[in-house]
C-alpha cells in the first residue's frame, strides 16, 4: 500500500474490490446515468448492496456527466454510496474536466455530510475507456487540490482492481509526495 499525507488527510491506494472496503464511510460508484446495475464497479456495488439500492437510485436518476449523488449503503458495509458518472473517453468533452468534476464533487459531498473516509475506484477507466495513466493524473491532481478545503474527510483511498493498475497508481502517488 502506498500512502501520502496532505493537510492532515491521508491519501492511499490499495489493490482490491470497491464493494469490500468495510473500514470506510462511503464508497464511490463508477455509475451509468440511470444509476442501474451494470458491469464492473456498478455491478459489484449493486450486487453487494442488494436490490434496495437500485430502488433508491430510481429516485435519484438520471445524473449528468461529471455529477455526483449520494444514496444509502444498504447491505454494503458502508454508510453511503456516492454515484459518479464519468466521461466516456472520446465522446464526452472536455474529458479531463468532467473526470475531475466527479472527484471534486464526490469529495465535497462526502465532506458536507460529515463523512471521514471515502474510497474511489478508477472512474471511467473500464467500460468508458479512459486511459489509466491519464485518469490517475487527473484523479490525483484534483484530490490534492481539494484536500486543503476538506474539514470532515480525513482518509481518501483509491481501490485498484489489478496489480498492474495499482503499480501505475503507486508510481504516480509517490511522484506527488514532493508536492504534498
Ligand atoms: N472494484 C474496484 N475496481 C473495479 C471493480 C471492483 N469490483 N470492477 C472493475 N473495476 P468500470 P467506467 C475497475 O467499467 O469505466 C458500468 O457498466 C475496472 O478495472 O466499472 O466508469 C456502468 O454501468 C476499471 O479500472 O467503470 C457504466 O455504464 C475501473 O474499475 C460504465 O460501466 C472502472 O471500470 C462505467 O464505466
mmCIF file with all atom_site columns, C-alpha atoms and ligand atoms in Angstrom:
data_model
loop_
_atom_site.group_PDB
_atom_site.id
_atom_site.type_symbol
_atom_site.label_atom_id
_atom_site.label_alt_id
_atom_site.label_comp_id
_atom_site.label_asym_id
_atom_site.label_entity_id
_atom_site.label_seq_id
_atom_site.pdbx_PDB_ins_code
_atom_site.Cartn_x
_atom_site.Cartn_y
_atom_site.Cartn_z
_atom_site.occupancy
_atom_site.B_iso_or_equiv
_atom_site.pdbx_formal_charge
_atom_site.auth_seq_id
_atom_site.auth_comp_id
_atom_site.auth_asym_id
_atom_site.auth_atom_id
_atom_site.pdbx_PDB_model_num
ATOM   1   C CA  . UNK A 1 1   ? 0.000   0.000  0.000   1.00 0.00 ? 1   UNK A CA  1
ATOM   2   C CA  . UNK A 1 2   ? 1.323   3.445  -0.952  1.00 0.00 ? 2   UNK A CA  1
ATOM   3   C CA  . UNK A 1 3   ? 0.300   6.415  1.167   1.00 0.00 ? 3   UNK A CA  1
ATOM   4   C CA  . UNK A 1 4   ? 0.925   10.162 1.380   1.00 0.00 ? 4   UNK A CA  1
ATOM   5   C CA  . UNK A 1 5   ? -0.452  12.905 3.628   1.00 0.00 ? 5   UNK A CA  1
ATOM   6   C CA  . UNK A 1 6   ? -1.528  16.451 2.811   1.00 0.00 ? 6   UNK A CA  1
ATOM   7   C CA  . UNK A 1 7   ? -3.327  18.958 5.062   1.00 0.00 ? 7   UNK A CA  1
ATOM   8   C CA  . UNK A 1 8   ? -3.923  16.199 7.619   1.00 0.00 ? 8   UNK A CA  1
ATOM   9   C CA  . UNK A 1 9   ? -5.629  13.976 5.037   1.00 0.00 ? 9   UNK A CA  1
ATOM   10  C CA  . UNK A 1 10  ? -4.271  10.508 4.248   1.00 0.00 ? 10  UNK A CA  1
ATOM   11  C CA  . UNK A 1 11  ? -4.296  9.582  0.556   1.00 0.00 ? 11  UNK A CA  1
ATOM   12  C CA  . UNK A 1 12  ? -3.658  5.899  -0.072  1.00 0.00 ? 12  UNK A CA  1
ATOM   13  C CA  . UNK A 1 13  ? -4.046  3.264  -2.758  1.00 0.00 ? 13  UNK A CA  1
ATOM   14  C CA  . UNK A 1 14  ? -4.727  -0.448 -2.420  1.00 0.00 ? 14  UNK A CA  1
ATOM   15  C CA  . UNK A 1 15  ? -5.500  -3.376 -4.668  1.00 0.00 ? 15  UNK A CA  1
ATOM   16  C CA  . UNK A 1 16  ? -8.982  -4.738 -4.071  1.00 0.00 ? 16  UNK A CA  1
ATOM   17  C CA  . UNK A 1 17  ? -12.709 -4.704 -4.659  1.00 0.00 ? 17  UNK A CA  1
ATOM   18  C CA  . UNK A 1 18  ? -14.584 -1.442 -4.112  1.00 0.00 ? 18  UNK A CA  1
ATOM   19  C CA  . UNK A 1 19  ? -17.530 -3.441 -2.749  1.00 0.00 ? 19  UNK A CA  1
ATOM   20  C CA  . UNK A 1 20  ? -15.329 -4.858 0.051   1.00 0.00 ? 20  UNK A CA  1
ATOM   21  C CA  . UNK A 1 21  ? -13.992 -1.804 1.861   1.00 0.00 ? 21  UNK A CA  1
ATOM   22  C CA  . UNK A 1 22  ? -15.607 -2.211 5.279   1.00 0.00 ? 22  UNK A CA  1
ATOM   23  C CA  . UNK A 1 23  ? -13.493 0.412  7.050   1.00 0.00 ? 23  UNK A CA  1
ATOM   24  C CA  . UNK A 1 24  ? -14.599 3.449  5.007   1.00 0.00 ? 24  UNK A CA  1
ATOM   25  C CA  . UNK A 1 25  ? -17.759 5.517  5.475   1.00 0.00 ? 25  UNK A CA  1
ATOM   26  C CA  . UNK A 1 26  ? -18.601 5.913  1.795   1.00 0.00 ? 26  UNK A CA  1
ATOM   27  C CA  . UNK A 1 27  ? -17.672 4.137  -1.436  1.00 0.00 ? 27  UNK A CA  1
ATOM   28  C CA  . UNK A 1 28  ? -17.878 5.733  -4.875  1.00 0.00 ? 28  UNK A CA  1
ATOM   29  C CA  . UNK A 1 29  ? -19.690 4.029  -7.728  1.00 0.00 ? 29  UNK A CA  1
ATOM   30  C CA  . UNK A 1 30  ? -18.485 4.406  -11.357 1.00 0.00 ? 30  UNK A CA  1
ATOM   31  C CA  . UNK A 1 31  ? -22.097 4.660  -12.419 1.00 0.00 ? 31  UNK A CA  1
ATOM   32  C CA  . UNK A 1 32  ? -24.190 4.926  -15.572 1.00 0.00 ? 32  UNK A CA  1
ATOM   33  C CA  . UNK A 1 33  ? -26.563 7.881  -16.000 1.00 0.00 ? 33  UNK A CA  1
ATOM   34  C CA  . UNK A 1 34  ? -29.546 5.844  -14.796 1.00 0.00 ? 34  UNK A CA  1
ATOM   35  C CA  . UNK A 1 35  ? -27.696 4.516  -11.729 1.00 0.00 ? 35  UNK A CA  1
ATOM   36  C CA  . UNK A 1 36  ? -28.647 0.977  -12.695 1.00 0.00 ? 36  UNK A CA  1
ATOM   37  C CA  . UNK A 1 37  ? -26.618 -2.156 -12.006 1.00 0.00 ? 37  UNK A CA  1
ATOM   38  C CA  . UNK A 1 38  ? -24.111 -2.602 -14.832 1.00 0.00 ? 38  UNK A CA  1
ATOM   39  C CA  . UNK A 1 39  ? -20.749 -4.246 -15.356 1.00 0.00 ? 39  UNK A CA  1
ATOM   40  C CA  . UNK A 1 40  ? -17.539 -3.587 -13.395 1.00 0.00 ? 40  UNK A CA  1
ATOM   41  C CA  . UNK A 1 41  ? -17.809 -1.344 -10.353 1.00 0.00 ? 41  UNK A CA  1
ATOM   42  C CA  . UNK A 1 42  ? -21.553 -0.668 -10.723 1.00 0.00 ? 42  UNK A CA  1
ATOM   43  C CA  . UNK A 1 43  ? -22.239 -4.397 -10.933 1.00 0.00 ? 43  UNK A CA  1
ATOM   44  C CA  . UNK A 1 44  ? -20.127 -5.180 -7.870  1.00 0.00 ? 44  UNK A CA  1
ATOM   45  C CA  . UNK A 1 45  ? -21.676 -2.385 -5.783  1.00 0.00 ? 45  UNK A CA  1
ATOM   46  C CA  . UNK A 1 46  ? -25.273 -3.231 -6.695  1.00 0.00 ? 46  UNK A CA  1
ATOM   47  C CA  . UNK A 1 47  ? -24.708 -6.964 -6.109  1.00 0.00 ? 47  UNK A CA  1
ATOM   48  C CA  . UNK A 1 48  ? -23.281 -6.331 -2.663  1.00 0.00 ? 48  UNK A CA  1
ATOM   49  C CA  . UNK A 1 49  ? -25.817 -3.631 -1.723  1.00 0.00 ? 49  UNK A CA  1
ATOM   50  C CA  . UNK A 1 50  ? -28.878 -5.645 -2.768  1.00 0.00 ? 50  UNK A CA  1
ATOM   51  C CA  . UNK A 1 51  ? -31.972 -4.620 -4.759  1.00 0.00 ? 51  UNK A CA  1
ATOM   52  C CA  . UNK A 1 52  ? -32.870 -1.838 -2.308  1.00 0.00 ? 52  UNK A CA  1
ATOM   53  C CA  . UNK A 1 53  ? -30.016 0.233  -3.738  1.00 0.00 ? 53  UNK A CA  1
ATOM   54  C CA  . UNK A 1 54  ? -31.438 0.072  -7.277  1.00 0.00 ? 54  UNK A CA  1
ATOM   55  C CA  . UNK A 1 55  ? -34.849 1.035  -5.903  1.00 0.00 ? 55  UNK A CA  1
ATOM   56  C CA  . UNK A 1 56  ? -33.463 4.068  -4.087  1.00 0.00 ? 56  UNK A CA  1
ATOM   57  C CA  . UNK A 1 57  ? -31.458 5.044  -7.194  1.00 0.00 ? 57  UNK A CA  1
ATOM   58  C CA  . UNK A 1 58  ? -34.602 5.221  -9.328  1.00 0.00 ? 58  UNK A CA  1
ATOM   59  C CA  . UNK A 1 59  ? -35.489 8.401  -7.472  1.00 0.00 ? 59  UNK A CA  1
ATOM   60  C CA  . UNK A 1 60  ? -32.023 9.965  -7.954  1.00 0.00 ? 60  UNK A CA  1
ATOM   61  C CA  . UNK A 1 61  ? -31.507 9.271  -11.691 1.00 0.00 ? 61  UNK A CA  1
ATOM   62  C CA  . UNK A 1 62  ? -30.669 10.395 -14.289 1.00 0.00 ? 62  UNK A CA  1
ATOM   63  C CA  . UNK A 1 63  ? -27.433 12.212 -13.480 1.00 0.00 ? 63  UNK A CA  1
ATOM   64  C CA  . UNK A 1 64  ? -25.227 14.267 -15.805 1.00 0.00 ? 64  UNK A CA  1
ATOM   65  C CA  . UNK A 1 65  ? -21.610 13.556 -16.752 1.00 0.00 ? 65  UNK A CA  1
ATOM   66  C CA  . UNK A 1 66  ? -19.330 14.910 -14.018 1.00 0.00 ? 66  UNK A CA  1
ATOM   67  C CA  . UNK A 1 67  ? -22.107 14.835 -11.408 1.00 0.00 ? 67  UNK A CA  1
ATOM   68  C CA  . UNK A 1 68  ? -22.156 13.064 -8.010  1.00 0.00 ? 68  UNK A CA  1
ATOM   69  C CA  . UNK A 1 69  ? -25.217 11.996 -5.983  1.00 0.00 ? 69  UNK A CA  1
ATOM   70  C CA  . UNK A 1 70  ? -25.461 10.138 -2.686  1.00 0.00 ? 70  UNK A CA  1
ATOM   71  C CA  . UNK A 1 71  ? -27.531 7.143  -1.603  1.00 0.00 ? 71  UNK A CA  1
ATOM   72  C CA  . UNK A 1 72  ? -27.590 4.837  1.383   1.00 0.00 ? 72  UNK A CA  1
ATOM   73  C CA  . UNK A 1 73  ? -25.227 1.875  1.566   1.00 0.00 ? 73  UNK A CA  1
ATOM   74  C CA  . UNK A 1 74  ? -27.985 -0.720 2.135   1.00 0.00 ? 74  UNK A CA  1
ATOM   75  C CA  . UNK A 1 75  ? -26.297 -4.153 2.514   1.00 0.00 ? 75  UNK A CA  1
ATOM   76  C CA  . UNK A 1 76  ? -22.814 -2.766 1.860   1.00 0.00 ? 76  UNK A CA  1
ATOM   77  C CA  . UNK A 1 77  ? -20.619 -2.377 4.952   1.00 0.00 ? 77  UNK A CA  1
ATOM   78  C CA  . UNK A 1 78  ? -20.523 1.386  4.221   1.00 0.00 ? 78  UNK A CA  1
ATOM   79  C CA  . UNK A 1 79  ? -22.938 4.083  5.417   1.00 0.00 ? 79  UNK A CA  1
ATOM   80  C CA  . UNK A 1 80  ? -23.267 5.694  1.998   1.00 0.00 ? 80  UNK A CA  1
ATOM   81  C CA  . UNK A 1 81  ? -22.586 5.308  -1.726  1.00 0.00 ? 81  UNK A CA  1
ATOM   82  C CA  . UNK A 1 82  ? -21.709 8.289  -3.928  1.00 0.00 ? 82  UNK A CA  1
ATOM   83  C CA  . UNK A 1 83  ? -22.591 7.655  -7.573  1.00 0.00 ? 83  UNK A CA  1
ATOM   84  C CA  . UNK A 1 84  ? -20.460 9.482  -10.161 1.00 0.00 ? 84  UNK A CA  1
ATOM   85  C CA  . UNK A 1 85  ? -20.955 9.484  -13.920 1.00 0.00 ? 85  UNK A CA  1
ATOM   86  C CA  . UNK A 1 86  ? -17.528 9.716  -15.539 1.00 0.00 ? 86  UNK A CA  1
ATOM   87  C CA  . UNK A 1 87  ? -16.951 10.773 -19.157 1.00 0.00 ? 87  UNK A CA  1
ATOM   88  C CA  . UNK A 1 88  ? -16.992 8.246  -21.995 1.00 0.00 ? 88  UNK A CA  1
ATOM   89  C CA  . UNK A 1 89  ? -13.489 8.697  -23.417 1.00 0.00 ? 89  UNK A CA  1
ATOM   90  C CA  . UNK A 1 90  ? -13.554 10.169 -26.914 1.00 0.00 ? 90  UNK A CA  1
ATOM   91  C CA  . UNK A 1 91  ? -17.217 11.199 -26.655 1.00 0.00 ? 91  UNK A CA  1
ATOM   92  C CA  . UNK A 1 92  ? -17.770 13.427 -23.589 1.00 0.00 ? 92  UNK A CA  1
ATOM   93  C CA  . UNK A 1 93  ? -15.641 16.582 -23.733 1.00 0.00 ? 93  UNK A CA  1
ATOM   94  C CA  . UNK A 1 94  ? -13.677 18.110 -22.110 1.00 0.00 ? 94  UNK A CA  1
ATOM   95  C CA  . UNK A 1 95  ? -12.894 14.678 -20.706 1.00 0.00 ? 95  UNK A CA  1
ATOM   96  C CA  . UNK A 1 96  ? -10.293 15.714 -18.107 1.00 0.00 ? 96  UNK A CA  1
ATOM   97  C CA  . UNK A 1 97  ? -12.532 18.433 -16.675 1.00 0.00 ? 97  UNK A CA  1
ATOM   98  C CA  . UNK A 1 98  ? -15.529 16.128 -16.499 1.00 0.00 ? 98  UNK A CA  1
ATOM   99  C CA  . UNK A 1 99  ? -13.472 13.434 -14.776 1.00 0.00 ? 99  UNK A CA  1
ATOM   100 C CA  . UNK A 1 100 ? -12.024 15.992 -12.333 1.00 0.00 ? 100 UNK A CA  1
ATOM   101 C CA  . UNK A 1 101 ? -15.556 17.164 -11.581 1.00 0.00 ? 101 UNK A CA  1
ATOM   102 C CA  . UNK A 1 102 ? -16.508 13.633 -10.444 1.00 0.00 ? 102 UNK A CA  1
ATOM   103 C CA  . UNK A 1 103 ? -13.694 13.504 -7.884  1.00 0.00 ? 103 UNK A CA  1
ATOM   104 C CA  . UNK A 1 104 ? -14.229 17.103 -6.706  1.00 0.00 ? 104 UNK A CA  1
ATOM   105 C CA  . UNK A 1 105 ? -17.983 16.792 -6.309  1.00 0.00 ? 105 UNK A CA  1
ATOM   106 C CA  . UNK A 1 106 ? -17.745 13.424 -4.579  1.00 0.00 ? 106 UNK A CA  1
ATOM   107 C CA  . UNK A 1 107 ? -15.259 14.809 -2.039  1.00 0.00 ? 107 UNK A CA  1
ATOM   108 C CA  . UNK A 1 108 ? -17.348 17.928 -1.440  1.00 0.00 ? 108 UNK A CA  1
ATOM   109 C CA  . UNK A 1 109 ? -20.494 15.852 -0.956  1.00 0.00 ? 109 UNK A CA  1
ATOM   110 C CA  . UNK A 1 110 ? -18.801 13.477 1.483   1.00 0.00 ? 110 UNK A CA  1
ATOM   111 C CA  . UNK A 1 111 ? -17.351 16.423 3.407   1.00 0.00 ? 111 UNK A CA  1
ATOM   112 C CA  . UNK A 1 112 ? -20.687 18.261 3.602   1.00 0.00 ? 112 UNK A CA  1
ATOM   113 C CA  . UNK A 1 113 ? -22.236 15.081 5.049   1.00 0.00 ? 113 UNK A CA  1
ATOM   114 C CA  . UNK A 1 114 ? -19.528 14.789 7.698   1.00 0.00 ? 114 UNK A CA  1
ATOM   115 C CA  . UNK A 1 115 ? -18.070 11.531 6.373   1.00 0.00 ? 115 UNK A CA  1
ATOM   116 C CA  . UNK A 1 116 ? -14.481 10.906 7.442   1.00 0.00 ? 116 UNK A CA  1
ATOM   117 C CA  . UNK A 1 117 ? -13.337 8.320  4.903   1.00 0.00 ? 117 UNK A CA  1
ATOM   118 C CA  . UNK A 1 118 ? -14.058 7.662  1.225   1.00 0.00 ? 118 UNK A CA  1
ATOM   119 C CA  . UNK A 1 119 ? -12.924 5.035  -1.293  1.00 0.00 ? 119 UNK A CA  1
ATOM   120 C CA  . UNK A 1 120 ? -12.788 5.668  -5.047  1.00 0.00 ? 120 UNK A CA  1
ATOM   121 C CA  . UNK A 1 121 ? -12.415 3.232  -7.948  1.00 0.00 ? 121 UNK A CA  1
ATOM   122 C CA  . UNK A 1 122 ? -10.595 4.425  -11.092 1.00 0.00 ? 122 UNK A CA  1
ATOM   123 C CA  . UNK A 1 123 ? -13.666 6.142  -12.592 1.00 0.00 ? 123 UNK A CA  1
ATOM   124 C CA  . UNK A 1 124 ? -14.064 5.891  -16.416 1.00 0.00 ? 124 UNK A CA  1
ATOM   125 C CA  . UNK A 1 125 ? -11.050 3.582  -16.918 1.00 0.00 ? 125 UNK A CA  1
ATOM   126 C CA  . UNK A 1 126 ? -13.064 0.417  -17.662 1.00 0.00 ? 126 UNK A CA  1
ATOM   127 C CA  . UNK A 1 127 ? -16.090 0.328  -19.977 1.00 0.00 ? 127 UNK A CA  1
ATOM   128 C CA  . UNK A 1 128 ? -15.734 4.107  -20.584 1.00 0.00 ? 128 UNK A CA  1
ATOM   129 C CA  . UNK A 1 129 ? -12.201 3.663  -21.990 1.00 0.00 ? 129 UNK A CA  1
ATOM   130 C CA  . UNK A 1 130 ? -10.244 6.478  -20.288 1.00 0.00 ? 130 UNK A CA  1
ATOM   131 C CA  . UNK A 1 131 ? -6.501  5.657  -20.464 1.00 0.00 ? 131 UNK A CA  1
ATOM   132 C CA  . UNK A 1 132 ? -5.453  4.688  -16.946 1.00 0.00 ? 132 UNK A CA  1
ATOM   133 C CA  . UNK A 1 133 ? -2.302  6.839  -16.687 1.00 0.00 ? 133 UNK A CA  1
ATOM   134 C CA  . UNK A 1 134 ? -4.152  9.981  -17.771 1.00 0.00 ? 134 UNK A CA  1
ATOM   135 C CA  . UNK A 1 135 ? -7.092  9.199  -15.499 1.00 0.00 ? 135 UNK A CA  1
ATOM   136 C CA  . UNK A 1 136 ? -4.794  8.673  -12.490 1.00 0.00 ? 136 UNK A CA  1
ATOM   137 C CA  . UNK A 1 137 ? -3.089  12.026 -13.141 1.00 0.00 ? 137 UNK A CA  1
ATOM   138 C CA  . UNK A 1 138 ? -6.496  13.769 -13.191 1.00 0.00 ? 138 UNK A CA  1
ATOM   139 C CA  . UNK A 1 139 ? -7.637  11.959 -10.042 1.00 0.00 ? 139 UNK A CA  1
ATOM   140 C CA  . UNK A 1 140 ? -4.523  12.785 -8.024  1.00 0.00 ? 140 UNK A CA  1
ATOM   141 C CA  . UNK A 1 141 ? -4.254  16.412 -9.185  1.00 0.00 ? 141 UNK A CA  1
ATOM   142 C CA  . UNK A 1 142 ? -7.911  17.003 -8.330  1.00 0.00 ? 142 UNK A CA  1
ATOM   143 C CA  . UNK A 1 143 ? -7.779  15.323 -4.935  1.00 0.00 ? 143 UNK A CA  1
ATOM   144 C CA  . UNK A 1 144 ? -4.565  17.113 -3.909  1.00 0.00 ? 144 UNK A CA  1
ATOM   145 C CA  . UNK A 1 145 ? -6.081  20.475 -4.890  1.00 0.00 ? 145 UNK A CA  1
ATOM   146 C CA  . UNK A 1 146 ? -9.239  19.735 -2.908  1.00 0.00 ? 146 UNK A CA  1
ATOM   147 C CA  . UNK A 1 147 ? -7.845  18.418 0.400   1.00 0.00 ? 147 UNK A CA  1
ATOM   148 C CA  . UNK A 1 148 ? -6.995  21.810 1.962   1.00 0.00 ? 148 UNK A CA  1
ATOM   149 C CA  . UNK A 1 149 ? -10.723 22.693 1.779   1.00 0.00 ? 149 UNK A CA  1
ATOM   150 C CA  . UNK A 1 150 ? -11.921 19.492 3.476   1.00 0.00 ? 150 UNK A CA  1
ATOM   151 C CA  . UNK A 1 151 ? -12.879 19.519 7.139   1.00 0.00 ? 151 UNK A CA  1
ATOM   152 C CA  . UNK A 1 152 ? -14.562 16.140 7.735   1.00 0.00 ? 152 UNK A CA  1
ATOM   153 C CA  . UNK A 1 153 ? -12.843 13.837 5.233   1.00 0.00 ? 153 UNK A CA  1
ATOM   154 C CA  . UNK A 1 154 ? -9.582  12.526 6.728   1.00 0.00 ? 154 UNK A CA  1
ATOM   155 C CA  . UNK A 1 155 ? -8.854  9.465  4.570   1.00 0.00 ? 155 UNK A CA  1
ATOM   156 C CA  . UNK A 1 156 ? -9.097  9.081  0.788   1.00 0.00 ? 156 UNK A CA  1
ATOM   157 C CA  . UNK A 1 157 ? -8.496  5.617  -0.623  1.00 0.00 ? 157 UNK A CA  1
ATOM   158 C CA  . UNK A 1 158 ? -8.119  4.599  -4.247  1.00 0.00 ? 158 UNK A CA  1
ATOM   159 C CA  . UNK A 1 159 ? -9.053  0.963  -4.878  1.00 0.00 ? 159 UNK A CA  1
ATOM   160 C CA  . UNK A 1 160 ? -7.443  -0.556 -7.968  1.00 0.00 ? 160 UNK A CA  1
ATOM   161 C CA  . UNK A 1 161 ? -8.663  -3.823 -9.361  1.00 0.00 ? 161 UNK A CA  1
ATOM   162 C CA  . UNK A 1 162 ? -5.471  -5.243 -10.892 1.00 0.00 ? 162 UNK A CA  1
ATOM   163 C CA  . UNK A 1 163 ? -1.840  -5.390 -9.790  1.00 0.00 ? 163 UNK A CA  1
ATOM   164 C CA  . UNK A 1 164 ? -0.839  -3.534 -12.977 1.00 0.00 ? 164 UNK A CA  1
ATOM   165 C CA  . UNK A 1 165 ? -3.268  -0.684 -12.301 1.00 0.00 ? 165 UNK A CA  1
ATOM   166 C CA  . UNK A 1 166 ? -2.103  -0.473 -8.693  1.00 0.00 ? 166 UNK A CA  1
ATOM   167 C CA  . UNK A 1 167 ? 1.548   -0.208 -9.840  1.00 0.00 ? 167 UNK A CA  1
ATOM   168 C CA  . UNK A 1 168 ? 0.673   2.730  -12.118 1.00 0.00 ? 168 UNK A CA  1
ATOM   169 C CA  . UNK A 1 169 ? -1.197  4.421  -9.301  1.00 0.00 ? 169 UNK A CA  1
ATOM   170 C CA  . UNK A 1 170 ? 1.529   3.824  -6.728  1.00 0.00 ? 170 UNK A CA  1
ATOM   171 C CA  . UNK A 1 171 ? 4.151   5.320  -9.002  1.00 0.00 ? 171 UNK A CA  1
ATOM   172 C CA  . UNK A 1 172 ? 2.146   8.491  -9.614  1.00 0.00 ? 172 UNK A CA  1
ATOM   173 C CA  . UNK A 1 173 ? 1.241   8.777  -5.926  1.00 0.00 ? 173 UNK A CA  1
ATOM   174 C CA  . UNK A 1 174 ? 4.926   8.558  -4.986  1.00 0.00 ? 174 UNK A CA  1
ATOM   175 C CA  . UNK A 1 175 ? 5.679   11.332 -7.509  1.00 0.00 ? 175 UNK A CA  1
ATOM   176 C CA  . UNK A 1 176 ? 3.081   13.520 -5.747  1.00 0.00 ? 176 UNK A CA  1
ATOM   177 C CA  . UNK A 1 177 ? 4.838   13.132 -2.403  1.00 0.00 ? 177 UNK A CA  1
ATOM   178 C CA  . UNK A 1 178 ? 7.140   16.081 -3.067  1.00 0.00 ? 178 UNK A CA  1
ATOM   179 C CA  . UNK A 1 179 ? 4.193   18.348 -3.899  1.00 0.00 ? 179 UNK A CA  1
ATOM   180 C CA  . UNK A 1 180 ? 2.073   17.261 -0.925  1.00 0.00 ? 180 UNK A CA  1
HETATM 181 N N1  . LIG B 2 .   ? -13.588 -2.866 -7.557  1.00 0.00 ? 1   LIG B N1  1
HETATM 182 C C1  . LIG B 2 .   ? -12.686 -1.936 -7.929  1.00 0.00 ? 1   LIG B C1  1
HETATM 183 N N2  . LIG B 2 .   ? -12.417 -1.637 -9.226  1.00 0.00 ? 1   LIG B N2  1
HETATM 184 C C2  . LIG B 2 .   ? -13.099 -2.326 -10.162 1.00 0.00 ? 1   LIG B C2  1
HETATM 185 C C3  . LIG B 2 .   ? -14.072 -3.318 -9.856  1.00 0.00 ? 1   LIG B C3  1
HETATM 186 C C4  . LIG B 2 .   ? -14.302 -3.576 -8.468  1.00 0.00 ? 1   LIG B C4  1
HETATM 187 N N3  . LIG B 2 .   ? -15.196 -4.501 -8.064  1.00 0.00 ? 1   LIG B N3  1
HETATM 188 N N4  . LIG B 2 .   ? -14.578 -3.813 -11.021 1.00 0.00 ? 1   LIG B N4  1
HETATM 189 C C5  . LIG B 2 .   ? -13.955 -3.158 -12.023 1.00 0.00 ? 1   LIG B C5  1
HETATM 190 N N5  . LIG B 2 .   ? -13.049 -2.272 -11.521 1.00 0.00 ? 1   LIG B N5  1
HETATM 191 P P1  . LIG B 2 .   ? -15.953 0.381  -14.858 1.00 0.00 ? 1   LIG B P1  1
HETATM 192 P P2  . LIG B 2 .   ? -16.362 3.056  -16.041 1.00 0.00 ? 1   LIG B P2  1
HETATM 193 C C6  . LIG B 2 .   ? -12.169 -1.328 -12.223 1.00 0.00 ? 1   LIG B C6  1
HETATM 194 O O1  . LIG B 2 .   ? -16.149 -0.226 -16.190 1.00 0.00 ? 1   LIG B O1  1
HETATM 195 O O2  . LIG B 2 .   ? -15.229 2.912  -16.966 1.00 0.00 ? 1   LIG B O2  1
HETATM 196 C C7  . LIG B 2 .   ? -20.628 0.080  -15.970 1.00 0.00 ? 1   LIG B C7  1
HETATM 197 O O3  . LIG B 2 .   ? -21.234 -0.944 -16.664 1.00 0.00 ? 1   LIG B O3  1
HETATM 198 C C8  . LIG B 2 .   ? -12.004 -1.524 -13.703 1.00 0.00 ? 1   LIG B C8  1
HETATM 199 O O4  . LIG B 2 .   ? -10.933 -2.436 -13.956 1.00 0.00 ? 1   LIG B O4  1
HETATM 200 O O5  . LIG B 2 .   ? -16.629 -0.220 -13.692 1.00 0.00 ? 1   LIG B O5  1
HETATM 201 O O6  . LIG B 2 .   ? -16.560 4.362  -15.315 1.00 0.00 ? 1   LIG B O6  1
HETATM 202 C C9  . LIG B 2 .   ? -21.578 1.213  -15.602 1.00 0.00 ? 1   LIG B C9  1
HETATM 203 O O7  . LIG B 2 .   ? -22.907 0.767  -15.583 1.00 0.00 ? 1   LIG B O7  1
HETATM 204 C C10 . LIG B 2 .   ? -11.664 -0.122 -14.173 1.00 0.00 ? 1   LIG B C10 1
HETATM 205 O O8  . LIG B 2 .   ? -10.278 0.150  -13.985 1.00 0.00 ? 1   LIG B O8  1
HETATM 206 O O9  . LIG B 2 .   ? -16.404 1.953  -14.858 1.00 0.00 ? 1   LIG B O9  1
HETATM 207 C C11 . LIG B 2 .   ? -21.351 2.251  -16.675 1.00 0.00 ? 1   LIG B C11 1
HETATM 208 O O10 . LIG B 2 .   ? -22.200 2.087  -17.782 1.00 0.00 ? 1   LIG B O10 1
HETATM 209 C C12 . LIG B 2 .   ? -12.433 0.783  -13.210 1.00 0.00 ? 1   LIG B C12 1
HETATM 210 O O11 . LIG B 2 .   ? -12.779 -0.042 -12.099 1.00 0.00 ? 1   LIG B O11 1
HETATM 211 C C13 . LIG B 2 .   ? -19.927 2.017  -17.098 1.00 0.00 ? 1   LIG B C13 1
HETATM 212 O O12 . LIG B 2 .   ? -19.640 0.660  -16.808 1.00 0.00 ? 1   LIG B O12 1
HETATM 213 C C14 . LIG B 2 .   ? -13.714 1.382  -13.773 1.00 0.00 ? 1   LIG B C14 1
HETATM 214 O O13 . LIG B 2 .   ? -14.377 0.419  -14.601 1.00 0.00 ? 1   LIG B O13 1
HETATM 215 C C15 . LIG B 2 .   ? -18.949 2.883  -16.333 1.00 0.00 ? 1   LIG B C15 1
HETATM 216 O O14 . LIG B 2 .   ? -17.673 2.722  -16.878 1.00 0.00 ? 1   LIG B O14 1
#
